[in-house]
XYZ file of C-alpha atoms in Angstrom:
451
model
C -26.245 9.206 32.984
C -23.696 6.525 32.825
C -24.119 5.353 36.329
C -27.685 4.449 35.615
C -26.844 2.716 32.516
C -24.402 1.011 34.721
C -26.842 -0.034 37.068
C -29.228 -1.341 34.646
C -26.494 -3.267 33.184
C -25.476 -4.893 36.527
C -28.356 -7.559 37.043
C -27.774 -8.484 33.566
C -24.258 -9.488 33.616
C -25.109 -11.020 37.373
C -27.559 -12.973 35.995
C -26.069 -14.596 32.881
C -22.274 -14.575 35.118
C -24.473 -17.075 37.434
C -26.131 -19.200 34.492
C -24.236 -22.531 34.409
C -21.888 -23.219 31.572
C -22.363 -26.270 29.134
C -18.617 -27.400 29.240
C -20.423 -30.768 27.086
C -19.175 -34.023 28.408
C -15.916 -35.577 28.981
C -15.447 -38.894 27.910
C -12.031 -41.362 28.415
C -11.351 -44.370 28.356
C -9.084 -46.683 30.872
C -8.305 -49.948 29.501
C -4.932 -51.905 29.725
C -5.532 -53.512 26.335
C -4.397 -51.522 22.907
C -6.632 -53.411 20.229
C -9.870 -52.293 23.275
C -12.165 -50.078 20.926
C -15.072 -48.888 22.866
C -18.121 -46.867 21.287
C -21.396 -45.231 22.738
C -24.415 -44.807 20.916
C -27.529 -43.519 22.059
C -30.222 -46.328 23.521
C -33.326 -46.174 21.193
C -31.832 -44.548 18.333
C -28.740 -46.006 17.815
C -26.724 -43.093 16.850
C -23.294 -43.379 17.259
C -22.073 -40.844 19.455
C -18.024 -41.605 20.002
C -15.498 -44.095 19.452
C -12.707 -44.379 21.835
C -9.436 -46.363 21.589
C -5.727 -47.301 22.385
C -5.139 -43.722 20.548
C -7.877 -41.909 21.242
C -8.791 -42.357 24.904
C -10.586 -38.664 25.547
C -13.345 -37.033 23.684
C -15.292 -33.751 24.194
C -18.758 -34.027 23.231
C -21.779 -31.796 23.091
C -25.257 -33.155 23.082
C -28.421 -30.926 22.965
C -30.558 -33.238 25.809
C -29.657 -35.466 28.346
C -30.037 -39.054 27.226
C -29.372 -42.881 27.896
C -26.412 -44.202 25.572
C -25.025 -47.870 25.520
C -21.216 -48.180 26.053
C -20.307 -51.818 23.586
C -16.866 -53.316 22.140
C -16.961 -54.137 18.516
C -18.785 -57.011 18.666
C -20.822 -56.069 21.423
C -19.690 -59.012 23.526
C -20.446 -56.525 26.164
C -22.133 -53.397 26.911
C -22.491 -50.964 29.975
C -26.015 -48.362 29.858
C -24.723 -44.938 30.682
C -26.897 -41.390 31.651
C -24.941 -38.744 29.028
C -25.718 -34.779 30.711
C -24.176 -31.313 30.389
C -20.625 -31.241 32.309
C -20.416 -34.886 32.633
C -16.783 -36.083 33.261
C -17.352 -40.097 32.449
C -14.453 -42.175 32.737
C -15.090 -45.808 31.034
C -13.299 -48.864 32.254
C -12.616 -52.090 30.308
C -11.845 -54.919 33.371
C -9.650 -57.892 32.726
C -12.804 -60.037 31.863
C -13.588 -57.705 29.049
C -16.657 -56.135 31.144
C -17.519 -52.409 30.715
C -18.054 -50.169 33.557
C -18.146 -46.240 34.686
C -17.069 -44.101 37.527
C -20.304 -43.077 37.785
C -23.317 -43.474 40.685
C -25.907 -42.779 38.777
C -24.720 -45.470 35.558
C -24.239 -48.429 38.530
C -27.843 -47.701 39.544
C -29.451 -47.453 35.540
C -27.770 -50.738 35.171
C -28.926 -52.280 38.314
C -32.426 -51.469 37.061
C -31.952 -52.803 34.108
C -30.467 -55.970 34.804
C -32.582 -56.220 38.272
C -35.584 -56.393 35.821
C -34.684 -59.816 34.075
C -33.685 -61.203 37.680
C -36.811 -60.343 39.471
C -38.869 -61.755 35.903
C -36.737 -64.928 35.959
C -37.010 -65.423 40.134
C -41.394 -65.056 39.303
C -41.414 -66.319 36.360
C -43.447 -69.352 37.151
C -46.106 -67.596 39.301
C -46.068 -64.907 36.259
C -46.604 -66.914 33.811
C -48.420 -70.106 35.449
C -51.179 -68.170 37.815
C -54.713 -67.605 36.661
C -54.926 -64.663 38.753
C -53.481 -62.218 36.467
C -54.257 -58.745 38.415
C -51.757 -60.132 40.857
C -49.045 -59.453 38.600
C -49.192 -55.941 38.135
C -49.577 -55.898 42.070
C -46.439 -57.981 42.461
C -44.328 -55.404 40.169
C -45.831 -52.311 42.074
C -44.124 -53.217 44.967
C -40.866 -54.224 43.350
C -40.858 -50.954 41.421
C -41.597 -48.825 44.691
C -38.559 -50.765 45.901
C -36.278 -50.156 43.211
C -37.761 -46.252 43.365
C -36.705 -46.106 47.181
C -33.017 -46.932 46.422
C -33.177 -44.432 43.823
C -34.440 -41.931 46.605
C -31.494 -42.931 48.670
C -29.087 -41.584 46.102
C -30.624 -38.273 45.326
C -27.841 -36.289 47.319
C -25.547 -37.885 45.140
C -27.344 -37.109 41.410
C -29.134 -33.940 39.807
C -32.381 -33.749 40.068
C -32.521 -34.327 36.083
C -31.090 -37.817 36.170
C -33.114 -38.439 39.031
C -35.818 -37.446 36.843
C -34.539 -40.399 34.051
C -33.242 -43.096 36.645
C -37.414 -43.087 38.205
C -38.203 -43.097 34.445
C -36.416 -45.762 33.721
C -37.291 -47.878 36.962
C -41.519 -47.747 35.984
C -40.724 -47.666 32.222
C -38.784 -51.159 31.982
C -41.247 -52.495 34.650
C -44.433 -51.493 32.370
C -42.626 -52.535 29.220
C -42.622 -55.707 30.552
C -46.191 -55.614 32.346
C -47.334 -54.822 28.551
C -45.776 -57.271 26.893
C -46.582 -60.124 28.848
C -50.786 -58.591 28.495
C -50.447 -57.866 24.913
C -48.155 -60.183 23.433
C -48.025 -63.416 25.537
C -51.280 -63.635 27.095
C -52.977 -61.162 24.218
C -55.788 -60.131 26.914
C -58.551 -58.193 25.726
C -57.364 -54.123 26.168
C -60.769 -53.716 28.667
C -59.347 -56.356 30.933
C -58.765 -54.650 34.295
C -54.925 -56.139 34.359
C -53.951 -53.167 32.353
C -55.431 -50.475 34.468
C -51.683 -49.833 35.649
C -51.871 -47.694 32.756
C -53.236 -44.923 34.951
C -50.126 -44.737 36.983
C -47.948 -43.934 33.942
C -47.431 -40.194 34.142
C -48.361 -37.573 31.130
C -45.639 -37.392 28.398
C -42.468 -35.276 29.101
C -38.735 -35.250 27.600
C -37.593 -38.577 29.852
C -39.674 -40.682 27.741
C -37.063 -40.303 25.062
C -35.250 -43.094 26.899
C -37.773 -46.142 26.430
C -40.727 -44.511 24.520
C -42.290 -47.875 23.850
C -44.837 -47.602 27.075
C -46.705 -44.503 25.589
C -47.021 -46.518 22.447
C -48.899 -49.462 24.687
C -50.524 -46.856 26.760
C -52.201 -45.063 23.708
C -53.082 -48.418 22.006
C -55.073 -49.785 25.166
C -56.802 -46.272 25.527
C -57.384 -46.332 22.082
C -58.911 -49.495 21.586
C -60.970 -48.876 25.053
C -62.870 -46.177 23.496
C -63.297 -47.873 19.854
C -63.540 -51.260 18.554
C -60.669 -51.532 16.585
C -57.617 -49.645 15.355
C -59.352 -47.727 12.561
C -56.018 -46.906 10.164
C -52.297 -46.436 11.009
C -53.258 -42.692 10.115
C -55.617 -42.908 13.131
C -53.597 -43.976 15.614
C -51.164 -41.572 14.516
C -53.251 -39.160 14.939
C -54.327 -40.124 18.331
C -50.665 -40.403 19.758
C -50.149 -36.406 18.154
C -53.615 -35.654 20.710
C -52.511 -37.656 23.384
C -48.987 -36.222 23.619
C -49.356 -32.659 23.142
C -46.060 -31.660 22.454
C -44.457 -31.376 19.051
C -41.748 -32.867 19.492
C -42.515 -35.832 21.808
C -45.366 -36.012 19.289
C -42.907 -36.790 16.221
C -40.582 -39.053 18.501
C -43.375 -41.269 19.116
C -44.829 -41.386 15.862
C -41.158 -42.501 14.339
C -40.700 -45.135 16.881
C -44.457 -46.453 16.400
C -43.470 -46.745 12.618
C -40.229 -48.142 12.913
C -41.926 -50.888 15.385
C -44.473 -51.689 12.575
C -41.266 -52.757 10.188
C -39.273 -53.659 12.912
C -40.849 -55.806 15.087
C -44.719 -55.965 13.548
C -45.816 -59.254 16.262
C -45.644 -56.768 18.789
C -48.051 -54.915 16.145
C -50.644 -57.454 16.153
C -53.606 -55.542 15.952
C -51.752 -52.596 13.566
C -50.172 -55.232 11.387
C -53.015 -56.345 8.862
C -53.456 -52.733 8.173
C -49.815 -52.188 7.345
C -48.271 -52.623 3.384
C -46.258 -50.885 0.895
C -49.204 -48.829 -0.372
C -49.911 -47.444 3.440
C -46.394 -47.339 4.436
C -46.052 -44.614 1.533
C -49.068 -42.637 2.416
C -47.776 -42.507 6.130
C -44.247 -41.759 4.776
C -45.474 -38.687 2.862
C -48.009 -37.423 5.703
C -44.863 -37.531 8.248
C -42.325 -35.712 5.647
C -41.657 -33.382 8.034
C -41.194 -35.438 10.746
C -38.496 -34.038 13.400
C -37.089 -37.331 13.645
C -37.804 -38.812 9.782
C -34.343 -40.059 10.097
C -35.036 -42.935 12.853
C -37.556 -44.160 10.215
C -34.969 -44.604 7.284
C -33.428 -47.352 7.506
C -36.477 -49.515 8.625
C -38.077 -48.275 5.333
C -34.889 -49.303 3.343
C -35.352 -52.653 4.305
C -38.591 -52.722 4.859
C -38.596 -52.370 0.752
C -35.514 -54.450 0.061
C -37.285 -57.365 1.198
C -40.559 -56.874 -0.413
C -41.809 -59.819 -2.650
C -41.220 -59.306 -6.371
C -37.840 -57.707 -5.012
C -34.466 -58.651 -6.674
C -32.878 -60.716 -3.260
C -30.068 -59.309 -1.875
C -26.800 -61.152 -2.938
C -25.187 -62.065 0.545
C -21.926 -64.606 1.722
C -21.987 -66.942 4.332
C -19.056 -68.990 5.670
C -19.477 -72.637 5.185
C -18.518 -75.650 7.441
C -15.029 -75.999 5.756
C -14.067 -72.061 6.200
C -14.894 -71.636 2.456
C -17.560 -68.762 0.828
C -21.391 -69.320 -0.071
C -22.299 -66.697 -2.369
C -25.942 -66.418 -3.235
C -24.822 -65.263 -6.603
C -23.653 -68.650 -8.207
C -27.497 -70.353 -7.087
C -28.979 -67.914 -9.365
C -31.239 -70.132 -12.036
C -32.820 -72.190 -8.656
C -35.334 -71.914 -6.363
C -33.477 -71.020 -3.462
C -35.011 -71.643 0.811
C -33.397 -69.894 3.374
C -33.731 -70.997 7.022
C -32.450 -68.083 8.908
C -31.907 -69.361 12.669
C -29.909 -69.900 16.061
C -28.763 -72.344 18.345
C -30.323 -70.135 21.307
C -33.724 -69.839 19.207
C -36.401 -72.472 20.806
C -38.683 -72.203 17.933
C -35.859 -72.537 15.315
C -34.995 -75.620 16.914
C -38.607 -77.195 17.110
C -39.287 -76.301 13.246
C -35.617 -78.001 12.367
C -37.010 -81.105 12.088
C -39.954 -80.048 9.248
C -36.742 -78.367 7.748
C -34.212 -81.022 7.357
C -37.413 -82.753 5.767
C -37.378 -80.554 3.444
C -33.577 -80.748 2.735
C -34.158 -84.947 2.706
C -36.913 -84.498 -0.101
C -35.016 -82.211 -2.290
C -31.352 -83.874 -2.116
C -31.102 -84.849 -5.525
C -33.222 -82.127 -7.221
C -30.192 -79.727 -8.663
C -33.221 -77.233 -9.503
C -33.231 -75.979 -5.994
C -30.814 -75.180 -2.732
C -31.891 -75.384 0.832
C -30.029 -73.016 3.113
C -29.181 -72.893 6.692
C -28.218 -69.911 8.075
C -27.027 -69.337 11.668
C -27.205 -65.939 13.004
C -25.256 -66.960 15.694
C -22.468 -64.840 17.635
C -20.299 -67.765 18.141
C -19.119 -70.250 15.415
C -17.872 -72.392 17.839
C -21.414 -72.596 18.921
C -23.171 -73.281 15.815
C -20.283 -76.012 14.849
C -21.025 -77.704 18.380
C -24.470 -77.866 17.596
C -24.063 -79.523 14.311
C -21.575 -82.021 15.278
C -24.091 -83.369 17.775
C -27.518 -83.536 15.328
C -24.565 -85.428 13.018
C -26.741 -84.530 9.974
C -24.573 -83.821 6.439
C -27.864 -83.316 4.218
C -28.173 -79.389 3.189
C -25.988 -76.142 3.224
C -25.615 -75.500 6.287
C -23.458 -71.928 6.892
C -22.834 -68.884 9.125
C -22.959 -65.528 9.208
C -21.814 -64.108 12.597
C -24.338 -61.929 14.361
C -26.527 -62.082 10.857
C -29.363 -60.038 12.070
C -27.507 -57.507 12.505
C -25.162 -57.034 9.260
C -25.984 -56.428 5.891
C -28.097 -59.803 5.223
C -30.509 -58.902 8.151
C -30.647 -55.255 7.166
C -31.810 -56.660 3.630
C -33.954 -58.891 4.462
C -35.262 -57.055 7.023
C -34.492 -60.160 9.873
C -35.244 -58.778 13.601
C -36.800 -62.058 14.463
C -36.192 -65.739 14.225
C -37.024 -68.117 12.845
C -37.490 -66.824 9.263
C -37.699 -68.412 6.290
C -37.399 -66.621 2.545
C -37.895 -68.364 -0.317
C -36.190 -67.005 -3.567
C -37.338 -67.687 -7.140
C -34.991 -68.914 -10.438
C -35.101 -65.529 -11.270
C -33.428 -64.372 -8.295
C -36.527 -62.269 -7.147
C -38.185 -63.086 -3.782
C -41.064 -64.702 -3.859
C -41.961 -65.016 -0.154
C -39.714 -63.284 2.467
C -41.728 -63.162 5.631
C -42.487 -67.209 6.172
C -43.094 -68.178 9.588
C -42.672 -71.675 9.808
C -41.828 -74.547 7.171
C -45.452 -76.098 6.786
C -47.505 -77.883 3.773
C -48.308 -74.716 2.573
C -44.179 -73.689 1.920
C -43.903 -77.051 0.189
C -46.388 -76.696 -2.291
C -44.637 -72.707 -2.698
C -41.970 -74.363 -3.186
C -42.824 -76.713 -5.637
C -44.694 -74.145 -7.719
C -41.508 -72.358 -7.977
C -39.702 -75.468 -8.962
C -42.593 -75.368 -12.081
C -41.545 -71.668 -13.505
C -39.316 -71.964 -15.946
C-alpha cells in the first residue's frame, strides 16, 4: 500500500523539483563615485522600484511580471532602459562621463532601439515630413523595423524567449508610436486615410504591451472612428478599448493610461478633448473605481483638480536672477501672469516677444506681476539666454526641471509654453492659456477691474 502511494507521489515531486525557481532579481551597482545614487523605476508607470548607492550597492527584488524599467541619477542627467525578469543578475555601471550602462545583451539592444528610433527619424526627417506622398512613410519604417527585428533574431540564442517576446515589442511599438503621431498629431489626417492601414500589422493585445501601451490606444481610436463619425463619449471609447482587448487586466491598463493621457497630455487627445471636464472626469472616475490599476490615474487627477479655474493657486518659489527667493505668496492682492517656458522650447521663444509686450505695458502698474518661469535643467542655460536678449523689464526666475516638481504637478504643466493667469484673490482664473494673444490682454485687464 505504501509503495503505490509512493509511486503516485513520485511524478509530483518530479514535476514541481523541475519547475524553475523565482530567485527575483539581483541588482548592484559599480560606480567609482560615493555621492553616485542610481534608481530604477518602471517605464510607463513610474514606480520606483530601487535605489542604489555608495552604501547600498546590491538589492534583491521580486516583481510579479517582466517589465521595462529606466535606470536615472537624481537629476536624471542620464538614464539607461533596462528589461527587469525572474533570476535576473543586473549589474549597473556608472562610466567616468556619468553615463549609465548594464552587463546585459538584451538592455544594449532595448536601448539601441530606442535611441536608433530618433536617429533613423532625424536622418528622414525631411522626406518625412516634406513629401506629399505620405503612404511612403509607413513603407519606409516597415523596412527599417524588419531590420531592427532581424538583429533582434540574431540574438535569440543569447535571450529567453520572453524578452525576445518584449525586445520585437518594443522594436514595432516605438516605430508605430511614431507612425501615429506624425498621422494624428502633426499631419491630423483623416482616420479613413489609407496611411494608417499599418494598423493591421499591430498584433492582438497580450502582456508585452505593458511596455508602451500607447499604440493600442491609437489603434482603437482609428478603428473606432472608422466605423462611426465621431468619438461618441469618453464612456464609449472606454468601452470599446474593454471589447477590443478582451482581457481584464490589459483591459484596465489601457483604460488608466487612456485617462491619464486625457490630463496628461490632452493635444494628443484632440478629438477626446472637448468631451473631457471636471463633471465627466468624475463620472469616469466612479465607473472605473475598481480599476486594477486606479492608482496610475491618481496623481493626474490630483492635479488635474489643483489647477482647475476657481482653484486657490498653488503657492510655489522660484530662484531669481540674483540667487534670492520669489514666493508667490507676497503677490497675493494682484493679478498675477505666469509664462511657464524653456530655452529649448521653439514656441516659447516665438510667443516671447507678445510676452515681454506684455511686461512693457504693465511696468508701472503695481496692481499686477508678470512672471517668467524657466523650466529649464540648467541655470547656466537660462542665465546665458537672458544675458544675450539683454532685456531687465519683468520677473524673470527659475525653477530647475519645473515640470517636473511640485509647481508642474500643481499646475498640471506637461507641456510648454503655458501661461496661467491668477486673480487678486489668489484663485486661478485661467490656467490652461496657450499663447499670449488679444484675447489674454483683455483677461487680463478684466482682472485688473475686480476689486
Amino acid at each position: 500500500m505504501k509503495l503505490k502511494y509512493l509511486l503516485i507521489l513520485i511524478p509530483f515531486f518530479l514535476f514541481h523539483s523541475c519547475k524553475e525557481e523565482n530567485r527575483g532579481i539581483n541588482v548592484s551597482l559599480n560606480s567609482g563615485n560615493k555621492n553616485d545614487t542610481i534608481y530604477v523605476s518602471e517605464l510607463i508607470t513610474e514606480n520606483k522600484i530601487i535605489q542604489l548607492n555608495k552604501k547600498k550597492q546590491r538589492q534583491n527584488i521580486h516583481l510579479n511580471n517582466s517589465t521595462v524599467a529606466e535606470i536615472y541619477d537624481k537629476n536624471k542627467d542620464n538614464s539607461y532602459l533596462t528589461i527587469l525578469v525572474k533570476n535576473k543578475d543586473l549589474n549597473i555601471s556608472i562610466k567616468p562621463n556619468s553615463s549609465i550602462t548594464t552587463n546585459d545583451k538584451s538592455d544594449s539592444l532595448l536601448n539601441f532601439l530606442w535611441k536608433s528610433n530618433l536617429s533613423f527619424i532625424s536622418q528622414n526627417s525631411s522626406f518625412i515630413f516634406l513629401t506629399k506622398n505620405i503612404d511612403s512613410i509607413p513603407i519606409l519604417f516597415e523596412k527599417f523595423r524588419k531590420q531592427r527585428a532581424n538583429k533582434i533574431t540574431k540574438s535569440k540564442k543569447q535571450i529567453t524567449s520572453d524578452i525576445a517576446d518584449i525586445l520585437y515589442f518594443q522594436n514595432d511599438a516605438r516605430i508605430y508610436s511614431f507612425l501615429f503621431y506624425l498621422g494624428r498629431v502633426v499631419k491630423n489626417l483623416d482616420p479613413n486615410n489609407s496611411y494608417f492601414d499599418f494598423i493591421k500589422k499591430i498584433p492582438k493585445a497580450n502582456k508585452t504591451l505593458k511596455s508602451l501601451p500607447d499604440i493600442y490606444l491609437y489603434k482603437y481610436e482609428v478603428e473606432y472612428l472608422r466605423k462611426n463619425k465621431s468619438i461618441e463619449s469618453i464612456t464609449a471609447f472606454l468601452r470599446y478599448i474593454e471589447k477590443k482587448t478582451n482581457n481584464n487586466d490589459l483591459a484596465d491598463f489601457l483604460k488608466a493610461n487612456y485617462i491619464k493621457a486625457l490630463i496628461d497630455m490632452p493635444s494628443y487627445w484632440e478629438k477626446h478633448e472637448k468631451l473631457f471636464n471636471t463633471e465627466i472626469l468624475a463620472q469616469t472616475l466612479a465607473s472605473e473605481k475598481n480599476n486594477l490599476y486606479y492608482n496610475l490615474i491618481e496623481q493626474p487627477i490630483s492635479s488635474f483638480y489643483a489647477s482647475q479655474n476657481g482653484e486657490i493657486a498653488y503657492l510655489f518659489q522660484a530662484e531669481d536672477l540674483f540667487g534670492d527667493y520669489f514666493n508667490l505668496e507676497n503677490s497675493i492682492g494682484k493679478v498675477v501672469f505666469i509664462d511657464v517656458w524653456a530655452t529649448w522650447c521653439g514656441p516659447c521663444i516665438n510667443h516671447r516677444p507678445k510676452v515681454l509686450e506684455f511686461v512693457k505695458k504693465y511696468k508701472d502698474n503695481d496692481d499686477i506681476e508678470i512672471l517668467l518661469v524657466s523650466v529649464d535643467a540648467s541655470k547656466d542655460k537660462w542665465l546665458s539666454f537672458l544675458n544675450k536678449e539683454n532685456q531687465t523689464l519683468g520677473k524673470n526666475l527659475f525653477i530647475k526641471k519645473g515640470m517636473r516638481t511640485d509647481f508642474g504637478n500643481n499646475y498640471n504643466i506637461k507641456s510648454i509654453p503655458r501661461y496661467i493667469l491668477i486673480g487678486k484673490d489668489g484663485k486661478i482664473i485661467n490656467s490652461n492659456i496657450n499663447e499670449p494673444s488679444l484675447a489674454v490682454e483683455n483677461e487680463i485687464e478684466n482682472a485688473l477691474k475686480q476689486k
